[in-house]
Amino acid sequence: MRGTAMALGLALVLGGCGSQPPLPVAAPARLQAPERAAATVEIAPRFAVLSLDHRWQATDIYQYTVSLKVWNGSAYVDLAPAVSVVVPQKSTPAETQAVLSNLKQGARYEVVVQVQGNAGGTAPSQVLNADDTGNTAVLDFTQRQDLENMETVGVSPTLDRVPFSGTATVAASNVPAGTDSFLAQLQDASSGAVIASLTYPATQTASFSHLRTGVNYTVSLTALQAGTAVASATSAPLYYDPSGQDLEQAQALAIAF
């Protein structure tokens, strides 16, 4: 009997221990993302070399203006008040970054980079990337899964193509006696193909315009008497350097018979 009572008592004690509630365990603290964010904009302009156009040079850039727009659910619109950062290019060394701060978590922004300058880069008097190629980047803080509040984006605006129109004026010397008119032909020196031709009185001069950069030209000149060719001569090669800084280049072709 005594052994049985002791066994029952032990069973009751164990059962009592098992019915006690478990000790509470503290949950790990949940980190909250900051309400504000920031972004660094890396700017690297593109300088395209195009055979039909003159290109802007790095020395023509006076400054970058980095502006910020916010997504309103249907479009990117300007903030009120407007937000912009000027990145000067005439400092030593030239700056390549703009830092945008106090941005809202949960918002989406558009960064717009405007390149400003002129020939020689003396003032921000002209927008050099008005064609709007590669001028923007998006900052999206709406789907953040971590605590990072700094983002870096790159923007590579392409500088506009500047229309080039070379001009060549023909000046004849040692003209055969009796010449009353000329036939001038503009040719591609590489292929010999005639690009343009014109006939004009001997008392006048001829000029060819809208010539391209990077092409070797020649001009052949034929002296005419009553429509009959009496002598011909060809100019030296004519070439407009695509890397030249002068946006409007005019050349005179001296052709001696």
Tab-separated table of C-alpha atoms in Angstrom, residues 24-166:
chain	number	residue	atom	x	y	z
A	24	PRO	CA	7.337	33.538	-22.402
A	25	VAL	CA	10.070	34.008	-25.034
A	26	ALA	CA	10.797	37.569	-26.216
A	27	ALA	CA	10.220	38.071	-29.991
A	28	PRO	CA	13.153	39.569	-31.951
A	29	ALA	CA	12.857	43.298	-32.425
A	30	ARG	CA	11.527	44.245	-35.912
A	31	LEU	CA	13.674	46.871	-37.615
A	32	GLN	CA	11.773	49.621	-39.382
A	33	ALA	CA	12.913	51.170	-42.637
A	34	PRO	CA	13.692	54.890	-42.359
A	35	GLU	CA	10.993	57.240	-43.630
A	36	ARG	CA	13.488	59.273	-45.659
A	37	ALA	CA	15.953	58.191	-48.319
A	38	ALA	CA	18.631	59.685	-50.534
A	39	ALA	CA	20.192	59.022	-53.921
A	40	THR	CA	23.463	59.661	-55.711
A	41	VAL	CA	23.295	60.431	-59.440
A	42	GLU	CA	26.397	59.516	-61.448
A	43	ILE	CA	26.613	61.559	-64.688
A	44	ALA	CA	28.584	60.382	-67.731
A	45	PRO	CA	27.710	62.201	-70.986
A	46	ARG	CA	28.022	60.553	-74.380
A	47	PHE	CA	29.845	62.272	-77.256
A	48	ALA	CA	28.792	60.696	-80.542
A	49	VAL	CA	31.045	61.096	-83.594
A	50	LEU	CA	28.742	61.337	-86.591
A	51	SER	CA	29.788	61.850	-90.206
A	52	LEU	CA	26.966	64.286	-90.928
A	53	ASP	CA	27.373	66.397	-87.864
A	54	HIS	CA	29.853	68.211	-85.766
A	55	ARG	CA	30.017	66.969	-82.184
A	56	TRP	CA	30.114	68.876	-78.925
A	57	GLN	CA	33.294	68.564	-76.897
A	58	ALA	CA	33.655	68.004	-73.148
A	59	THR	CA	35.091	71.510	-72.892
A	60	ASP	CA	31.770	72.917	-74.158
A	61	ILE	CA	29.943	71.744	-71.001
A	62	TYR	CA	29.593	74.451	-68.367
A	63	GLN	CA	27.357	72.605	-65.873
A	64	TYR	CA	24.770	69.879	-65.322
A	65	THR	CA	21.404	70.664	-63.758
A	66	VAL	CA	19.824	67.633	-62.071
A	67	SER	CA	16.072	67.975	-61.458
A	68	LEU	CA	13.662	65.687	-59.629
A	69	LYS	CA	10.082	64.727	-60.485
A	70	VAL	CA	7.664	62.526	-58.501
A	71	TRP	CA	5.200	59.892	-59.727
A	72	ASN	CA	1.595	60.943	-59.032
A	73	GLY	CA	-0.029	57.708	-60.162
A	74	SER	CA	-0.200	58.540	-63.854
A	75	ALA	CA	2.838	60.676	-64.704
A	76	TYR	CA	6.030	62.190	-63.325
A	77	VAL	CA	5.372	65.769	-62.264
A	78	ASP	CA	7.481	68.559	-60.804
A	79	LEU	CA	7.697	68.795	-57.053
A	80	ALA	CA	6.397	71.873	-55.260
A	81	PRO	CA	8.693	73.583	-54.583
A	82	ALA	CA	10.906	72.401	-57.438
A	83	VAL	CA	14.050	70.427	-56.565
A	84	SER	CA	17.258	70.732	-58.601
A	85	VAL	CA	21.004	70.459	-58.039
A	86	VAL	CA	23.688	72.193	-60.134
A	87	VAL	CA	26.865	70.207	-60.836
A	88	PRO	CA	29.597	72.602	-62.106
A	89	GLN	CA	32.066	71.434	-64.735
A	90	LYS	CA	34.597	74.261	-64.614
A	91	SER	CA	35.924	73.291	-61.205
A	92	THR	CA	39.145	71.286	-60.869
A	93	PRO	CA	38.497	68.415	-61.038
A	94	ALA	CA	35.076	68.595	-62.699
A	95	GLU	CA	32.290	67.081	-60.586
A	96	THR	CA	30.326	64.065	-61.781
A	97	GLN	CA	27.831	63.448	-58.954
A	98	ALA	CA	24.681	65.036	-57.591
A	99	VAL	CA	23.269	63.969	-54.198
A	100	LEU	CA	19.504	64.196	-53.705
A	101	SER	CA	18.378	63.951	-50.085
A	102	ASN	CA	15.158	63.996	-48.042
A	103	LEU	CA	13.382	61.650	-50.457
A	104	LYS	CA	10.302	59.792	-49.215
A	105	GLN	CA	10.208	56.036	-48.734
A	106	GLY	CA	7.248	54.614	-50.639
A	107	ALA	CA	7.592	57.160	-53.461
A	108	ARG	CA	8.910	56.866	-57.003
A	109	TYR	CA	10.970	59.625	-58.602
A	110	GLU	CA	12.419	60.507	-61.986
A	111	VAL	CA	15.842	62.141	-62.253
A	112	VAL	CA	16.296	64.479	-65.229
A	113	VAL	CA	19.784	65.687	-66.241
A	114	GLN	CA	20.162	68.792	-68.391
A	115	VAL	CA	23.569	69.565	-69.921
A	116	GLN	CA	24.226	73.291	-70.292
A	117	GLY	CA	27.028	75.206	-72.004
A	118	ASN	CA	28.111	76.719	-75.305
A	119	ALA	CA	31.027	76.625	-77.739
A	120	GLY	CA	34.016	76.815	-75.424
A	121	GLY	CA	31.993	76.224	-72.256
A	122	THR	CA	32.041	79.841	-71.090
A	123	ALA	CA	28.411	80.040	-69.881
A	124	PRO	CA	25.289	77.855	-69.421
A	125	SER	CA	23.564	79.710	-72.243
A	126	GLN	CA	22.491	76.669	-74.280
A	127	VAL	CA	20.987	73.241	-73.567
A	128	LEU	CA	23.317	70.701	-75.181
A	129	ASN	CA	21.062	67.623	-74.801
A	130	ALA	CA	17.660	68.906	-75.913
A	131	ASP	CA	17.087	65.780	-78.034
A	132	ASP	CA	16.294	63.979	-74.756
A	133	THR	CA	18.263	60.764	-75.247
A	134	GLY	CA	19.410	58.995	-72.081
A	135	ASN	CA	18.686	62.014	-69.894
A	136	THR	CA	16.597	60.313	-67.197
A	137	ALA	CA	16.701	57.600	-64.534
A	138	VAL	CA	14.113	56.258	-62.074
A	139	LEU	CA	14.445	56.086	-58.283
A	140	ASP	CA	11.917	53.584	-56.901
A	141	PHE	CA	11.443	53.460	-53.132
A	142	THR	CA	8.035	51.750	-53.280
A	143	GLN	CA	9.218	48.132	-53.042
A	144	ARG	CA	11.965	48.319	-50.458
A	145	GLN	CA	12.731	44.994	-48.792
A	146	ASP	CA	15.654	46.134	-46.715
A	147	LEU	CA	16.821	49.075	-44.680
A	148	GLU	CA	18.974	50.724	-47.345
A	149	ASN	CA	18.067	54.378	-47.678
A	150	MET	CA	20.713	55.363	-50.228
A	151	GLU	CA	20.488	54.455	-53.893
A	152	THR	CA	22.901	55.141	-56.760
A	153	VAL	CA	21.811	55.560	-60.376
A	154	GLY	CA	23.739	56.412	-63.519
A	155	VAL	CA	22.611	58.850	-66.206
A	156	SER	CA	24.357	59.091	-69.588
A	157	PRO	CA	22.817	61.950	-71.561
A	158	THR	CA	23.684	62.072	-75.254
A	159	LEU	CA	24.681	65.523	-76.421
A	160	ASP	CA	22.782	66.869	-79.403
A	161	ARG	CA	24.067	66.605	-82.927
A	162	VAL	CA	24.950	70.054	-84.242
A	163	PRO	CA	24.035	70.511	-87.919
A	164	PHE	CA	27.122	70.987	-90.088
A	165	SER	CA	27.088	72.643	-93.514
A	166	GLY	CA	30.486	73.011	-95.144
